[in-house]
XYZ file of C-alpha atoms in Angstrom:
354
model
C 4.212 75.727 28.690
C 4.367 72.796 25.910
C 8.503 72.433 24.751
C 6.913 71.914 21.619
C 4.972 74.157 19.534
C 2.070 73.160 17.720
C 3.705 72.316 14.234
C 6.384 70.536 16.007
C 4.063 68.511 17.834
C 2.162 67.007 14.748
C 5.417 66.530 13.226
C 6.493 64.407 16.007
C 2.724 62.607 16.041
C 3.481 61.885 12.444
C 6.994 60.507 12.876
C 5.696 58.076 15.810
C 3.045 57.031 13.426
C 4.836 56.327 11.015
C 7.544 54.726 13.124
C 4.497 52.555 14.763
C 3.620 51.855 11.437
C 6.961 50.786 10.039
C 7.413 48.143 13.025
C 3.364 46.764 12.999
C 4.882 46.379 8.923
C 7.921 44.692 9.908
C 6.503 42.262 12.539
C 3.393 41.199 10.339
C 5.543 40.474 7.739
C 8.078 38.585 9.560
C 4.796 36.462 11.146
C 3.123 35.899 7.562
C 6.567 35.785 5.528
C 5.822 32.856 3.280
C 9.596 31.634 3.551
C 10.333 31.710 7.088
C 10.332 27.966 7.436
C 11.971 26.767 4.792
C 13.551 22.946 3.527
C 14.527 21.620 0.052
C 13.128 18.208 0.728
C 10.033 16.756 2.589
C 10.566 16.661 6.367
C 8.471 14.688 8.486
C 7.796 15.890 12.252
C 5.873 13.487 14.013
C 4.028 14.802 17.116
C 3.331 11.879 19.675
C 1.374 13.681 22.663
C 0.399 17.289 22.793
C 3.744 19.730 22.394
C 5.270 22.743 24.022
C 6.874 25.706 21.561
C 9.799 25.070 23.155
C 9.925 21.721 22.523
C 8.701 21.811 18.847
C 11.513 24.236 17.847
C 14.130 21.973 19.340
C 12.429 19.015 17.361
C 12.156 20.943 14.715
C 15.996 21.914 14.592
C 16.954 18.569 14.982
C 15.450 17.582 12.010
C 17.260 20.341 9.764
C 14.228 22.458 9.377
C 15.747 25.719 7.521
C 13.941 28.630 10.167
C 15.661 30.953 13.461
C 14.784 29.202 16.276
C 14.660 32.689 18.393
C 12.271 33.972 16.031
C 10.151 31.004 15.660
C 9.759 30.877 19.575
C 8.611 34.833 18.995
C 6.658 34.293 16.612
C 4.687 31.249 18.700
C 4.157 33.811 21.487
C 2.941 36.288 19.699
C 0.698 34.762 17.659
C -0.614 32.706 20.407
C 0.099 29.139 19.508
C 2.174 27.851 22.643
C 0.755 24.252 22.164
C 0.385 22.018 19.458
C -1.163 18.860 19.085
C -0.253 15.278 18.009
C -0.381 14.150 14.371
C 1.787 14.287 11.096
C 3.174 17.612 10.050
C 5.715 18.133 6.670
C 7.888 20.819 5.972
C 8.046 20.789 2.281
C 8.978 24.385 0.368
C 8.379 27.354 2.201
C 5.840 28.033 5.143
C 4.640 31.066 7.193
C 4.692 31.019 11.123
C 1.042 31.776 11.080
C 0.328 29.144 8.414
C 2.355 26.561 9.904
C 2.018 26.796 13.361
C -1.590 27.164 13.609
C -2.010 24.432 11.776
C -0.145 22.533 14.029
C -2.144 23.771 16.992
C -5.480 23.095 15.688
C -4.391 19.762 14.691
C -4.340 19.944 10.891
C -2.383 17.365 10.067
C -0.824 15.917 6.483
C -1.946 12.136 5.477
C 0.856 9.814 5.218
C 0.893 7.742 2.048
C 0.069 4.046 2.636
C 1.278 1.550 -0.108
C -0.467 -1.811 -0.384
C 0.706 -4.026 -3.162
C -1.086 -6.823 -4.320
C 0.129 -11.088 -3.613
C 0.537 -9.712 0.128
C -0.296 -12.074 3.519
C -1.810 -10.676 6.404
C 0.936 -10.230 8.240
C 3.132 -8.470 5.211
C 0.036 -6.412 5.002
C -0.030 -5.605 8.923
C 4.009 -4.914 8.975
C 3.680 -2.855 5.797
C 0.707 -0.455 7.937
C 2.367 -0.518 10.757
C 5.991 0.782 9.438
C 3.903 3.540 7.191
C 1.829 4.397 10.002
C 4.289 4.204 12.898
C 1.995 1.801 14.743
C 2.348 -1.594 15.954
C 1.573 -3.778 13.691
C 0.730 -6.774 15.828
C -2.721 -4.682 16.206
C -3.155 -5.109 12.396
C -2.754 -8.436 12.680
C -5.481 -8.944 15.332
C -8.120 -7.773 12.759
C -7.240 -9.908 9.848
C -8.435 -12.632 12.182
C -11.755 -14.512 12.524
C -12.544 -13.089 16.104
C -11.373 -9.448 15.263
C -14.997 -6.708 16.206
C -14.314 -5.368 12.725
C -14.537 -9.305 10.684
C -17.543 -9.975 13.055
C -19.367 -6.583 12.132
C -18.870 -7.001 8.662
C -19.215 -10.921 8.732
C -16.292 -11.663 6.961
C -13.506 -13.783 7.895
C -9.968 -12.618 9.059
C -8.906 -13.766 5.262
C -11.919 -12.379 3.459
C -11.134 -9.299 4.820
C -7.471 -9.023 4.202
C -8.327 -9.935 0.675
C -9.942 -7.180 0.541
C -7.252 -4.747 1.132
C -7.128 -3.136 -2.447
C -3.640 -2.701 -3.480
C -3.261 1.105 -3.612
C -1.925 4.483 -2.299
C -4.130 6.080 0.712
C -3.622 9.404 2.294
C -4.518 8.111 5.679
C -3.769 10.147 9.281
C -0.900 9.115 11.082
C -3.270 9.191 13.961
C -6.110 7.040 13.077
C -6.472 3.698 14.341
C -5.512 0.758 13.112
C -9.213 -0.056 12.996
C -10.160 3.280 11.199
C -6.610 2.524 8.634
C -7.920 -0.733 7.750
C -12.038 0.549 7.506
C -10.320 3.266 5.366
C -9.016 0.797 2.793
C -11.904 -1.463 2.757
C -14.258 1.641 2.112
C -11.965 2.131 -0.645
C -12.672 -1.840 -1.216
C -16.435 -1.831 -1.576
C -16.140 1.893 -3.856
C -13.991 0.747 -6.175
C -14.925 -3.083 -6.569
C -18.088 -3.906 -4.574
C -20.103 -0.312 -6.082
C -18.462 -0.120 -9.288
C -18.576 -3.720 -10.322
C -22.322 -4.208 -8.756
C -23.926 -5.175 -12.265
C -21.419 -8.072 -12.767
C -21.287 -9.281 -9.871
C -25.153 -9.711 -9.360
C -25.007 -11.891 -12.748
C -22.430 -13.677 -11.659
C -23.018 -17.411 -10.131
C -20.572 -16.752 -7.826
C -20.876 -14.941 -4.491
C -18.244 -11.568 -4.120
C -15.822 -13.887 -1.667
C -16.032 -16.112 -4.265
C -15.042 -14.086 -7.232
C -12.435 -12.366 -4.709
C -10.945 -15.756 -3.981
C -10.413 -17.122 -7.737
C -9.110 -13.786 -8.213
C -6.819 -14.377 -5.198
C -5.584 -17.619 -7.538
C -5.341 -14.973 -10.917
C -3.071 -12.659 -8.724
C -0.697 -15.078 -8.158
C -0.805 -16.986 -11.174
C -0.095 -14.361 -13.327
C 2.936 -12.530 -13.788
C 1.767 -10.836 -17.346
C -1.509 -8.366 -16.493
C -2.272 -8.996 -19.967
C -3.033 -12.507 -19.277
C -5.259 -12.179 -16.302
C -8.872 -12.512 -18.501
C -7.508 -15.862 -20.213
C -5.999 -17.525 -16.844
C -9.466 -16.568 -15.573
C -11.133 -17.586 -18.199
C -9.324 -21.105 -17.965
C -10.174 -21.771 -13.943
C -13.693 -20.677 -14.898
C -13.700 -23.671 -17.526
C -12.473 -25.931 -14.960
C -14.602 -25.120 -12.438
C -17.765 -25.505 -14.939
C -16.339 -28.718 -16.199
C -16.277 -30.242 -12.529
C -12.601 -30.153 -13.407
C -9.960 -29.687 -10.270
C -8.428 -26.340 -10.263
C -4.576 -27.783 -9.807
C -3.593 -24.003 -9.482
C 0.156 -23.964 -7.954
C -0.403 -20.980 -6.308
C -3.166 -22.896 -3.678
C -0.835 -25.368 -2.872
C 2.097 -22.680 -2.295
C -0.405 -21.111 0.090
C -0.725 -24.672 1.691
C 2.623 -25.460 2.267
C 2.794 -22.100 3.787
C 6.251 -20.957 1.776
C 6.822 -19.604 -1.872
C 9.131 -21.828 -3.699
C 9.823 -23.949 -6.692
C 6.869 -26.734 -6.373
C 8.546 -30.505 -5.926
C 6.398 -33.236 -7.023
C 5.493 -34.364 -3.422
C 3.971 -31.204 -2.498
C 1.004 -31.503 -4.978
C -0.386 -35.163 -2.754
C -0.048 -32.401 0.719
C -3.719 -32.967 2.418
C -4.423 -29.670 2.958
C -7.776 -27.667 2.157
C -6.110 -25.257 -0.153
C -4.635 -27.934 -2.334
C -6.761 -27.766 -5.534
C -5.190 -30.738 -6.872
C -6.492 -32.826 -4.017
C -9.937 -31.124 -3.355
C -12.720 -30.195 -5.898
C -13.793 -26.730 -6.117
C -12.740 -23.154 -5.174
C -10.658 -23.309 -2.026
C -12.076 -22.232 1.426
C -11.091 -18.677 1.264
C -8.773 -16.152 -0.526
C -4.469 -16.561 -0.560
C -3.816 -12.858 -1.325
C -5.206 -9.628 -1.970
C -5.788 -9.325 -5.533
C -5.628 -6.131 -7.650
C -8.660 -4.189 -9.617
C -7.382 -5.965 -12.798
C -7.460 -9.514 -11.353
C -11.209 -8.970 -9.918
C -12.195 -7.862 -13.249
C -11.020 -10.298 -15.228
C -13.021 -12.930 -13.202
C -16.058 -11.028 -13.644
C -14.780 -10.631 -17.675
C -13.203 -13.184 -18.292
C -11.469 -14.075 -22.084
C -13.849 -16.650 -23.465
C -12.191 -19.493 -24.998
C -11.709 -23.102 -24.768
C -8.367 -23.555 -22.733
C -8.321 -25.952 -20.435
C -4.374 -26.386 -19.583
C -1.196 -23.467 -19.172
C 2.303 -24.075 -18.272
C 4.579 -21.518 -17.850
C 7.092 -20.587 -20.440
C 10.470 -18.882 -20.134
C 9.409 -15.017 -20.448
C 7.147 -15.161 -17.407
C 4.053 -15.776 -19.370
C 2.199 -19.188 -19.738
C 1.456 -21.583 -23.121
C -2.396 -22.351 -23.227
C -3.763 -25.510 -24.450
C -7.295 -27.164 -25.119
C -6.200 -31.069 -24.566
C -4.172 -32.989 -22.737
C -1.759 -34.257 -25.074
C -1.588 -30.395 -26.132
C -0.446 -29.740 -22.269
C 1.848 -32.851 -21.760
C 3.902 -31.310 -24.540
C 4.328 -28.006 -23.639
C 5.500 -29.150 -20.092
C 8.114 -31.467 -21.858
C 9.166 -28.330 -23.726
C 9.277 -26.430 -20.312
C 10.714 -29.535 -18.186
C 13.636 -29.348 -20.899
C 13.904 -25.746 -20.591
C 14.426 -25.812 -17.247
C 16.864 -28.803 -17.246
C 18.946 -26.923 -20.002
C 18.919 -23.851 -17.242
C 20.474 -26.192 -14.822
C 23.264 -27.651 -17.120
C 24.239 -23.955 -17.611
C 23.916 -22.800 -14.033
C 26.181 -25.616 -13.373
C 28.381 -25.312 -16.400
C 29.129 -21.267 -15.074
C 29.666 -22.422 -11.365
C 32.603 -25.143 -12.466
C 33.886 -22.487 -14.927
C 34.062 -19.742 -11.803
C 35.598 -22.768 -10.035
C 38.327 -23.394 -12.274
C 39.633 -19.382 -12.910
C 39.717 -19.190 -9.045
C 42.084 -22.094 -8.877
């Protein structure tokens, strides 16, 4: 005969229901609680072959990721997600262990942000990928080169297509390729310029490397956006007037170092020298921005012929010759005037630390 009679048996069916109930309750909500991994600021846990649990919650703890480790592990095992595969993953707010680690194991990774900034060189441009992208960036260098499989499919040169490395933020995967990073940026190239621009550049009587590489000039030349249109506006009369370029920034590129120009370095035989050879030069010497590109393609329309630069960064335009030899006297005597201070404040330092 049943120890229990009949109403004490439903009452006990009811209180292990409910108890059931109360601790299916308690462990969903500890698996989808929204802030059981937890950190103030972004935390980066890069994943470089496939991962255990175990393994993940020790990285994870090293890193000062806010969650119990004992629970996590439960929470992994229960749920089912044991293994986890490579990529970028970022702890930033508050994640569930359901959200987060199944994420992780079906490889849903976050983008890292890639910076490019413009008046970059292929290798700046290959160290900057390969730092944001934890790769090595010798392998971005091998495909800014002539001989690279992605310049030959696109028949471009290693310089035409580092030029075209659009200054900009990408989201791009930690675990792409180089070859996929850098086909990621110049897809963003030919969207944003080659797509967007198309009208322009059919009328223009330049080819697109050509417009990219007096752009390359602009980018350099110009340290005041707002003057981009009239500096391109000025090459373009030069070039139409069978005029030589004698843009500083080509013969920088030459000599292969940025610095204050001395008066020998204009007569180096070299290609890029646009005081010495007629003509755009052979290819681009940086990656120029949006605003560069389009002011080639619309440029200001005057009758400048001449700039120097002047104190604030900008340039003084002129239309002659005589116009230009004076405003370089004016800058020549700037600049000498900056010496005789510079010197004036080292020999006064001098003296007080005697």
């Amino acid at each position: 005969m049943s120890p229990f009679n009949k109403k004490e048996f439903i009452a006990l069916f009811v209180l292990l229901a409910a108890v059931t109930l109360i601790l299916s309750g308690w462990r969903n909500y500890r698996l989808h609680n929204p802030s059981a991994i937890q950190s103030d600021i972004p935390v980066e846990i890069y994943l470089h072959d496939r991962t255990g649990l175990d393994s993940l919650v020790e990285k994870m703890d090293s890193l000062g990721v806010n969650v119990d480790s004992e629970e996590l592990r439960w929470a992994g095992r229960v749920l089912g997600w044991r293994n986890f595969r490579s990529g970028l993953y970022i702890v930033d707010g508050s994640h569930s262990y359901d959200e987060f680690l199944s994420n992780m194991a079906r490889g849903i990774q976050n983008a890292a942000s890639v910076t490019i900034l413009s008046g970059s060189d292929p290798d700046r441009i290959a160290v900057t990928l390969g730092n944001q992208l934890k790769a090595d960036a010798d392998e971005f260098s091998r495909i800014f080169t002539d001989s690279s499989d992605m310049a030959q499919e696109l028949n471009l040169s290693g310089e035409e297509l580092f030029s075209r490395m659009l200054p900009n933020t990408y989201q791009i995967y930690w675990t792409a390729s180089p070859e996929n990073a850098v086909q990621r940026v110049y897809n963003e190239f030919d969207r944003m310029i080659a797509d967007r621009y198309r009208d322009e550049i059919s009328e223009s009587p330049y080819s697109l490397s050509e417009i990219i590489t007096l752009a390359s000039i602009v980018e350099m030349e110009a340290k005041v956006a707002d003057e981009k249109p009239r500096i391109a506006g000025l090459y373009l009369n030069r070039l139409n007037r069978n005029m030589l370029l004698q843009a500083d920034p080509t013969v920088i590129y030459a000599l292969g170092e940025r610095r204050r120009l001395l008066f020998e370095d204009y007569r180096f035989d070299h290609p890029y020298n646009t005081y010495i050879y007629a003509g755009l030069p052979p290819g681009p010497i940086t990656n120029p921005d949006e605003a560069s590109i389009r002011a080639v393609l619309n440029p200001e329309d005057h009758d400048y012929l001449f700039m120097v630069a002047a104190p604030d960064g900008s340039h003084r335009f002129s239309r002659t010759f005589e116009e230009h030899r004076e405003a370089s006297a004016e800058w020549r005597r700037w600049i000498q005037e900056q010496y005789r201070l510079r010197d004036e404040r080292e020999r006064l330092e001098s003296e007080n630390q005697e």
